[in-house]
Short mmCIF file of C-alpha atoms and ligand atoms in Angstrom, two decimals:
data_model
loop_
_atom_site.label_atom_id
_atom_site.label_comp_id
_atom_site.label_asym_id
_atom_site.label_seq_id
_atom_site.Cartn_x
_atom_site.Cartn_y
_atom_site.Cartn_z
CA MET A 1 -19.60 84.02 -15.73
CA LEU A 2 -19.27 81.46 -12.92
CA ASP A 3 -22.86 80.36 -13.57
CA GLN A 4 -22.14 80.01 -17.23
CA LEU A 5 -19.21 77.78 -16.42
CA GLU A 6 -21.42 75.70 -14.14
CA GLN A 7 -24.00 75.25 -16.94
CA THR A 8 -21.32 74.41 -19.46
CA GLU A 9 -19.93 71.70 -17.19
CA LYS A 10 -23.33 70.12 -16.59
CA GLY A 11 -24.24 70.16 -20.26
CA ALA A 12 -20.86 68.79 -21.30
CA LEU A 13 -20.97 65.91 -18.81
CA ALA A 14 -24.50 65.00 -19.87
CA GLU A 15 -23.52 64.95 -23.52
CA LEU A 16 -20.45 62.92 -22.69
CA SER A 17 -22.40 60.17 -20.97
CA ALA A 18 -24.64 60.04 -24.04
CA ALA A 19 -21.66 59.52 -26.36
CA ALA A 20 -22.01 55.83 -27.16
CA ASP A 21 -19.08 55.10 -29.44
CA ALA A 22 -15.62 56.25 -30.35
CA ALA A 23 -16.87 58.60 -33.07
CA ALA A 24 -19.31 60.39 -30.76
CA LEU A 25 -16.63 60.61 -28.11
CA GLU A 26 -14.22 62.20 -30.56
CA ALA A 27 -16.87 64.69 -31.73
CA TRP A 28 -17.44 65.62 -28.08
CA ARG A 29 -13.71 66.07 -27.50
CA ILE A 30 -13.41 68.38 -30.49
CA ALA A 31 -16.47 70.39 -29.42
CA TYR A 32 -15.31 70.95 -25.84
CA LEU A 33 -11.56 70.37 -25.60
CA GLY A 34 -10.50 70.96 -29.19
CA ALA A 35 -8.34 73.86 -30.38
CA SER A 36 -11.44 75.91 -31.28
CA GLY A 37 -13.78 74.25 -28.78
CA ARG A 38 -15.94 75.67 -26.03
CA LEU A 39 -13.29 75.61 -23.34
CA LYS A 40 -10.90 77.56 -25.53
CA ALA A 41 -13.58 80.18 -26.20
CA LEU A 42 -14.37 80.52 -22.48
CA MET A 43 -10.69 80.92 -21.70
CA GLY A 44 -10.56 83.66 -24.36
CA SER A 45 -13.38 85.59 -22.69
CA LEU A 46 -11.45 85.73 -19.39
CA LYS A 47 -9.98 89.00 -20.57
CA ASP A 48 -13.42 90.65 -20.45
CA VAL A 49 -14.06 89.61 -16.86
CA PRO A 50 -13.78 92.45 -14.33
CA LYS A 51 -10.39 92.53 -12.68
CA ASP A 52 -11.54 91.63 -9.17
CA GLN A 53 -13.36 88.49 -10.43
CA LYS A 54 -10.52 87.26 -12.60
CA PRO A 55 -8.81 85.03 -9.97
CA ALA A 56 -12.02 83.22 -9.12
CA VAL A 57 -13.12 82.78 -12.76
CA GLY A 58 -9.60 81.76 -13.77
CA ALA A 59 -9.51 79.08 -11.08
CA ARG A 60 -12.96 77.84 -12.10
CA LEU A 61 -11.89 77.65 -15.71
CA ASN A 62 -8.93 75.53 -14.73
CA SER A 63 -11.03 73.20 -12.63
CA LEU A 64 -13.51 72.92 -15.52
CA LYS A 65 -10.72 71.95 -17.87
CA THR A 66 -9.41 69.31 -15.46
CA SER A 67 -12.87 67.95 -14.85
CA LEU A 68 -13.75 67.67 -18.56
CA GLU A 69 -10.43 66.04 -19.40
CA ALA A 70 -10.79 63.50 -16.59
CA ALA A 71 -14.39 62.74 -17.59
CA HIS A 72 -13.30 62.27 -21.19
CA ALA A 73 -10.52 59.90 -20.21
CA SER A 74 -12.76 57.75 -18.05
CA ARG A 75 -15.52 57.63 -20.69
CA LYS A 76 -12.91 56.60 -23.23
CA ASP A 77 -11.81 53.74 -20.96
CA GLN A 78 -15.41 52.63 -20.51
CA LEU A 79 -16.11 52.58 -24.21
CA GLY A 80 -12.81 50.89 -24.98
CA ALA A 81 -13.58 48.05 -22.56
CA ALA A 82 -17.00 47.42 -24.07
CA PRO A 83 -17.19 44.78 -26.77
CA VAL A 84 -16.56 46.20 -30.20
CA ALA A 85 -19.77 45.80 -32.13
CA ALA A 86 -18.52 46.61 -35.58
CA GLY A 87 -15.08 47.11 -37.08
CA PRO A 88 -12.55 45.02 -38.95
CA MET A 89 -12.89 41.31 -38.22
CA ILE A 90 -9.83 39.36 -37.16
CA ASP A 91 -9.36 36.16 -39.13
CA MET A 92 -8.01 33.73 -36.57
CA THR A 93 -7.07 31.21 -39.25
CA GLU A 94 -4.75 33.63 -41.07
CA PRO A 95 -1.08 32.52 -40.73
CA GLY A 96 0.95 34.83 -38.51
CA LEU A 97 3.44 37.22 -40.01
CA VAL A 98 6.19 35.75 -37.88
CA ASP A 99 6.20 32.00 -37.53
CA SER A 100 7.38 31.73 -33.99
CA ARG A 101 7.29 27.95 -33.85
CA ALA A 102 10.88 26.76 -33.75
CA LEU A 103 10.63 23.78 -36.07
CA GLY A 104 13.60 21.46 -35.95
CA ARG A 105 14.94 19.51 -38.89
CA ALA A 106 17.42 16.76 -39.59
CA HIS A 107 21.09 17.73 -39.50
CA ILE A 108 22.63 18.33 -42.92
CA ILE A 109 24.78 15.18 -42.64
CA SER A 110 21.71 13.06 -41.94
CA ARG A 111 19.92 14.64 -44.86
CA VAL A 112 22.80 14.07 -47.28
CA ARG A 113 23.12 10.47 -46.04
CA ASP A 114 19.41 9.88 -46.68
CA GLU A 115 19.61 11.49 -50.11
CA LEU A 116 22.58 9.27 -51.05
CA VAL A 117 20.80 6.15 -49.84
CA GLU A 118 17.75 7.20 -51.83
CA VAL A 119 19.72 7.66 -55.04
CA PHE A 120 21.39 4.26 -54.67
CA ALA A 121 18.08 2.66 -53.71
CA ARG A 122 16.76 3.72 -57.11
CA MET A 123 19.63 1.75 -58.64
CA GLY A 124 18.67 -1.35 -56.67
CA PHE A 125 20.98 -1.04 -53.67
CA GLU A 126 19.62 -2.08 -50.29
CA VAL A 127 20.86 -0.62 -47.03
CA ALA A 128 23.18 -2.65 -44.84
CA ASP A 129 24.84 -1.76 -41.58
CA GLY A 130 27.32 -3.00 -39.06
CA PRO A 131 28.60 -2.08 -35.61
CA GLU A 132 30.75 0.98 -34.94
CA LEU A 133 32.54 -1.00 -32.22
CA GLU A 134 34.23 -3.58 -34.43
CA ASP A 135 37.05 -6.07 -34.22
CA ASP A 136 40.22 -6.00 -36.29
CA GLU A 137 39.04 -9.15 -38.04
CA HIS A 138 36.36 -7.18 -39.88
CA ASN A 139 38.19 -3.88 -40.02
CA PHE A 140 41.48 -5.33 -41.34
CA VAL A 141 42.09 -9.08 -41.54
CA LYS A 142 39.25 -10.12 -43.82
CA LEU A 143 39.76 -7.01 -45.93
CA ASN A 144 43.18 -8.34 -46.83
CA ILE A 145 45.03 -5.80 -44.71
CA PRO A 146 47.89 -7.83 -43.25
CA GLN A 147 49.32 -7.61 -39.75
CA GLU A 148 52.31 -5.48 -40.73
CA HIS A 149 50.25 -2.99 -42.78
CA PRO A 150 50.77 0.60 -41.60
CA ALA A 151 46.99 1.20 -41.50
CA ARG A 152 46.85 -1.13 -38.47
CA ASP A 153 49.28 0.93 -36.42
CA PRO A 154 47.72 1.59 -32.99
CA ILE A 155 48.67 5.22 -33.38
CA ASP A 156 46.29 5.50 -36.34
CA ASN A 157 43.34 3.71 -34.78
CA PHE A 158 41.06 3.84 -31.77
CA TYR A 159 41.72 0.40 -30.28
CA VAL A 160 39.53 -0.53 -27.36
CA ASP A 161 41.61 -3.63 -26.59
CA ASN A 162 45.37 -3.67 -26.68
CA PRO A 163 46.29 -5.29 -30.01
CA ALA A 164 49.51 -6.64 -28.51
CA ARG A 165 47.59 -8.67 -25.92
CA HIS A 166 44.35 -9.65 -27.66
CA THR A 167 43.99 -12.05 -30.56
CA ARG A 168 40.93 -10.20 -31.84
CA PRO A 169 41.18 -6.69 -30.45
CA ARG A 170 38.11 -4.51 -30.59
CA MET A 171 38.31 -1.05 -32.08
CA LEU A 172 36.14 1.77 -33.35
CA ARG A 173 35.87 0.99 -37.04
CA SER A 174 38.09 3.16 -39.21
CA GLN A 175 36.11 2.51 -42.40
CA THR A 176 32.68 1.29 -43.46
CA SER A 177 34.38 -1.40 -45.57
CA THR A 178 33.80 -3.57 -42.48
CA VAL A 179 30.18 -3.80 -43.60
CA GLN A 180 31.27 -5.46 -46.86
CA VAL A 181 32.65 -8.33 -44.81
CA ARG A 182 29.65 -8.50 -42.48
CA THR A 183 27.20 -8.43 -45.37
CA MET A 184 28.94 -11.23 -47.28
CA GLU A 185 29.19 -13.37 -44.13
CA ASP A 186 25.53 -12.75 -43.37
CA ALA A 187 24.43 -13.47 -46.92
CA ILE A 188 26.06 -16.88 -46.75
CA LYS A 189 24.90 -17.66 -43.23
CA ARG A 190 21.30 -16.73 -43.96
CA GLY A 191 21.35 -18.08 -47.48
CA TRP A 192 20.00 -14.96 -49.22
CA GLY A 193 22.88 -14.15 -51.52
CA PRO A 194 24.84 -13.42 -53.61
CA PRO A 195 23.78 -11.51 -55.61
CA ILE A 196 24.42 -8.79 -53.06
CA LYS A 197 23.82 -5.12 -53.76
CA VAL A 198 24.08 -2.88 -50.73
CA VAL A 199 25.14 0.54 -49.55
CA ALA A 200 26.18 1.08 -45.95
CA PRO A 201 26.29 4.59 -44.53
CA GLY A 202 27.75 5.14 -41.10
CA ARG A 203 30.25 6.71 -38.74
CA VAL A 204 33.94 5.93 -38.78
CA TYR A 205 36.70 6.95 -36.39
CA ARG A 206 40.35 7.87 -36.82
CA PRO A 207 42.62 9.71 -34.40
CA ASP A 208 43.32 12.51 -36.86
CA THR A 209 44.14 16.00 -35.66
CA VAL A 210 41.08 18.13 -36.23
CA ASP A 211 41.44 20.80 -38.91
CA ALA A 212 39.38 22.23 -41.78
CA THR A 213 39.30 18.90 -43.61
CA HIS A 214 39.87 16.30 -40.87
CA SER A 215 37.86 15.09 -37.93
CA PHE A 216 38.36 12.12 -35.57
CA MET A 217 34.83 11.01 -36.44
CA PHE A 218 33.20 11.31 -39.84
CA HIS A 219 30.79 9.46 -42.09
CA GLN A 220 31.29 7.20 -45.06
CA ILE A 221 28.96 5.43 -47.41
CA GLU A 222 30.15 2.07 -48.65
CA GLY A 223 28.85 0.25 -51.69
CA LEU A 224 29.16 -3.43 -52.56
CA TYR A 225 27.85 -5.33 -55.55
CA VAL A 226 28.57 -9.04 -55.85
CA ASP A 227 27.28 -11.20 -58.68
CA ARG A 228 28.52 -13.33 -61.53
CA GLY A 229 30.43 -11.48 -64.24
CA VAL A 230 30.53 -7.99 -62.67
CA THR A 231 32.85 -5.68 -64.60
CA MET A 232 34.79 -2.52 -63.96
CA SER A 233 32.70 -0.69 -66.54
CA GLU A 234 29.61 -1.44 -64.45
CA LEU A 235 31.38 0.18 -61.52
CA LYS A 236 32.12 3.24 -63.55
CA SER A 237 28.64 3.53 -65.00
CA THR A 238 27.12 3.08 -61.54
CA LEU A 239 29.24 5.93 -60.22
CA LEU A 240 28.42 8.07 -63.23
CA HIS A 241 24.70 7.42 -62.76
CA PHE A 242 25.00 8.28 -59.12
CA ALA A 243 26.90 11.49 -59.84
CA ARG A 244 24.33 12.66 -62.38
CA ALA A 245 21.38 11.77 -60.19
CA TYR A 246 22.80 13.57 -57.19
CA PHE A 247 24.74 16.49 -58.64
CA GLY A 248 22.95 17.05 -61.93
CA PRO A 249 23.10 15.90 -65.54
CA ASP A 250 26.43 17.60 -66.29
CA ALA A 251 28.39 15.73 -63.61
CA GLU A 252 31.35 13.68 -64.83
CA VAL A 253 33.33 10.97 -63.05
CA ARG A 254 36.98 10.16 -63.32
CA LEU A 255 38.77 7.06 -62.00
CA ARG A 256 42.46 7.34 -61.17
CA PRO A 257 44.56 4.20 -60.61
CA SER A 258 45.25 3.64 -56.93
CA PHE A 259 45.77 0.90 -54.40
CA PHE A 260 43.57 -0.56 -51.70
CA PRO A 261 44.27 -3.99 -50.16
CA PHE A 262 40.64 -5.09 -50.62
CA THR A 263 40.21 -4.22 -54.30
CA GLU A 264 42.13 -5.18 -57.41
CA PRO A 265 42.30 -3.13 -59.55
CA SER A 266 41.67 -0.10 -57.35
CA ALA A 267 40.91 3.50 -58.17
CA GLU A 268 40.27 6.84 -56.57
CA PHE A 269 37.20 8.45 -57.96
CA ASP A 270 36.56 12.11 -58.54
CA MET A 271 33.48 13.92 -59.70
CA LYS A 272 33.54 16.99 -61.85
CA ILE A 273 30.68 19.15 -60.80
CA ARG A 274 29.57 22.70 -61.32
CA LEU A 275 28.42 23.82 -57.92
CA ARG A 276 27.23 27.29 -58.88
CA PRO A 277 26.19 28.62 -62.26
CA ASP A 278 28.78 31.39 -62.09
CA GLN A 279 31.66 29.03 -61.37
CA PRO A 280 33.48 26.57 -63.62
CA ALA A 281 33.02 22.87 -62.88
CA ARG A 282 35.82 21.38 -60.77
CA TRP A 283 37.05 17.96 -59.74
CA ILE A 284 36.25 16.83 -56.23
CA GLU A 285 37.81 13.65 -54.85
CA LEU A 286 35.12 11.56 -53.23
CA GLY A 287 36.71 8.25 -52.29
CA GLY A 288 38.04 4.92 -53.38
CA CYS A 289 36.63 2.04 -55.38
CA GLY A 290 37.62 -1.05 -57.28
CA MET A 291 36.92 -4.69 -58.05
CA VAL A 292 36.60 -6.84 -54.92
CA ASP A 293 39.92 -8.64 -54.35
CA PRO A 294 39.63 -12.46 -54.59
CA ALA A 295 41.35 -12.67 -51.18
CA VAL A 296 38.39 -10.82 -49.63
CA PHE A 297 35.88 -13.21 -51.21
CA GLU A 298 37.85 -16.14 -49.85
CA ALA A 299 38.09 -14.63 -46.37
CA CYS A 300 34.33 -14.16 -46.35
CA GLY A 301 33.62 -17.66 -47.64
CA LEU A 302 32.74 -16.92 -51.27
CA ASP A 303 34.39 -18.73 -54.17
CA PRO A 304 36.35 -16.12 -56.18
CA GLU A 305 36.18 -18.37 -59.23
CA VAL A 306 32.40 -17.92 -59.22
CA TRP A 307 31.81 -14.48 -57.77
CA THR A 308 32.94 -11.09 -58.90
CA GLY A 309 32.08 -7.68 -57.59
CA PHE A 310 32.84 -4.05 -57.16
CA ALA A 311 33.02 -1.87 -54.09
CA PHE A 312 33.30 1.80 -53.34
CA GLY A 313 33.47 4.02 -50.32
CA PHE A 314 33.30 7.74 -49.99
CA GLY A 315 33.13 10.46 -47.39
CA ILE A 316 29.70 11.91 -46.70
CA GLU A 317 31.11 15.16 -45.26
CA ARG A 318 33.07 15.61 -48.46
CA ILE A 319 29.92 15.37 -50.51
CA ALA A 320 27.98 17.66 -48.19
CA MET A 321 30.79 20.22 -48.25
CA GLY A 322 31.04 20.02 -52.03
CA LYS A 323 27.32 20.21 -52.59
CA TYR A 324 26.58 23.00 -50.13
CA GLY A 325 29.82 24.97 -50.38
CA ILE A 326 30.82 24.36 -46.75
CA PRO A 327 34.45 25.44 -46.31
CA ASP A 328 35.30 23.76 -42.98
CA ILE A 329 34.38 20.26 -41.74
CA ARG A 330 34.23 21.54 -38.15
CA MET A 331 31.12 23.53 -39.00
CA LEU A 332 29.33 20.21 -39.43
CA PHE A 333 30.02 19.15 -35.85
CA GLU A 334 29.94 22.33 -33.82
CA ASN A 335 26.14 22.66 -33.88
CA ASP A 336 26.28 26.41 -34.19
CA LEU A 337 22.68 27.43 -34.95
CA ARG A 338 23.83 30.35 -37.08
CA PHE A 339 25.34 27.76 -39.44
CA LEU A 340 22.69 25.03 -39.12
CA GLU A 341 19.82 27.42 -39.83
CA GLN A 342 21.28 28.23 -43.24
CA LEU A 343 20.98 24.65 -44.47
N1 DAH B 401 37.73 2.19 -47.08
C1 DAH B 401 38.50 3.11 -47.88
C2 DAH B 401 38.94 4.27 -47.00
O1 DAH B 401 38.37 4.49 -45.98
C3 DAH B 401 37.70 3.65 -49.04
C4 DAH B 401 37.42 2.58 -50.04
C5 DAH B 401 38.29 2.35 -51.09
C6 DAH B 401 36.28 1.79 -49.96
C7 DAH B 401 38.06 1.40 -52.03
C8 DAH B 401 36.05 0.81 -50.91
C9 DAH B 401 36.94 0.63 -51.94
O2 DAH B 401 34.96 0.03 -50.88
O3 DAH B 401 36.67 -0.37 -52.88
O4 DAH B 401 39.83 4.97 -47.37
#
């Protein structure tokens, strides 16, 4: 019996080194180590071995098992390390299942701003801008907001210079209407207008207490059109066009009488939009508008007997929140990736 085991081991190891691929290796494993393989059969015949030889044969059987298993494992490693000749090809150009590149994108406010500019550009509006660090001349005086007007209260503005001590105190602009003044002044100085047709998106600052609808910094987009014979109905049709282009063909606009020092007449404008198919359309207040006040033309050096115009200004966050169903303005500034990645 011990001889037989010796022969079996030799033969098995020889066959194993001849096994050249995974299939041959598996066939060898089944033949020798499998549930009805040679080793199992030899173990079964242990019962016929004379009693005095059993310990020796038993031990040899165990060492044979260990030796065959170890040889199998090392042959398996060898074959596994060798280059795979055949088998499924890997297409290296196939896109991965998980795109692990973390691609960034513009913030939702920047995207809405660009979309708004784009819509107005199609209606012939160019982009204008002005500084965020302004002076009260452009933020108030030339917009016909007199000294005693409550909007100029230091408590409601971020003054950089003390208004009580400076003749032209600097401040963080509280509205993009400043760009109306700058654009008209520029147009005269450089001799390129009127006509003037611009939109001016940008940041504005007000010391408001932060809550779901207020922030001390937000964005507005201002519009200004100056030409001969501009009418209020052009203002309304421009806003209607804009609303339909941006929110869809069912959008409606509504003007409600209001007051702003720099327009006369003035209006608040709302858009009625259906944000989701399962919801009724609703009115969303977007900002103010009106016909440019003659006092503003005069302050900027344009003859109000010749020039007419309309202006509007609305909040970009408002539009973004309305369009994307964002319930809280703070979400737009907290930079929480769980929020940003949804947009
Ligand atoms: N500047 C105003 C504000 O911040 C909004 C506004 C109203 C702008 C009327 C305009 C306008 O151009 O004509 O509340």
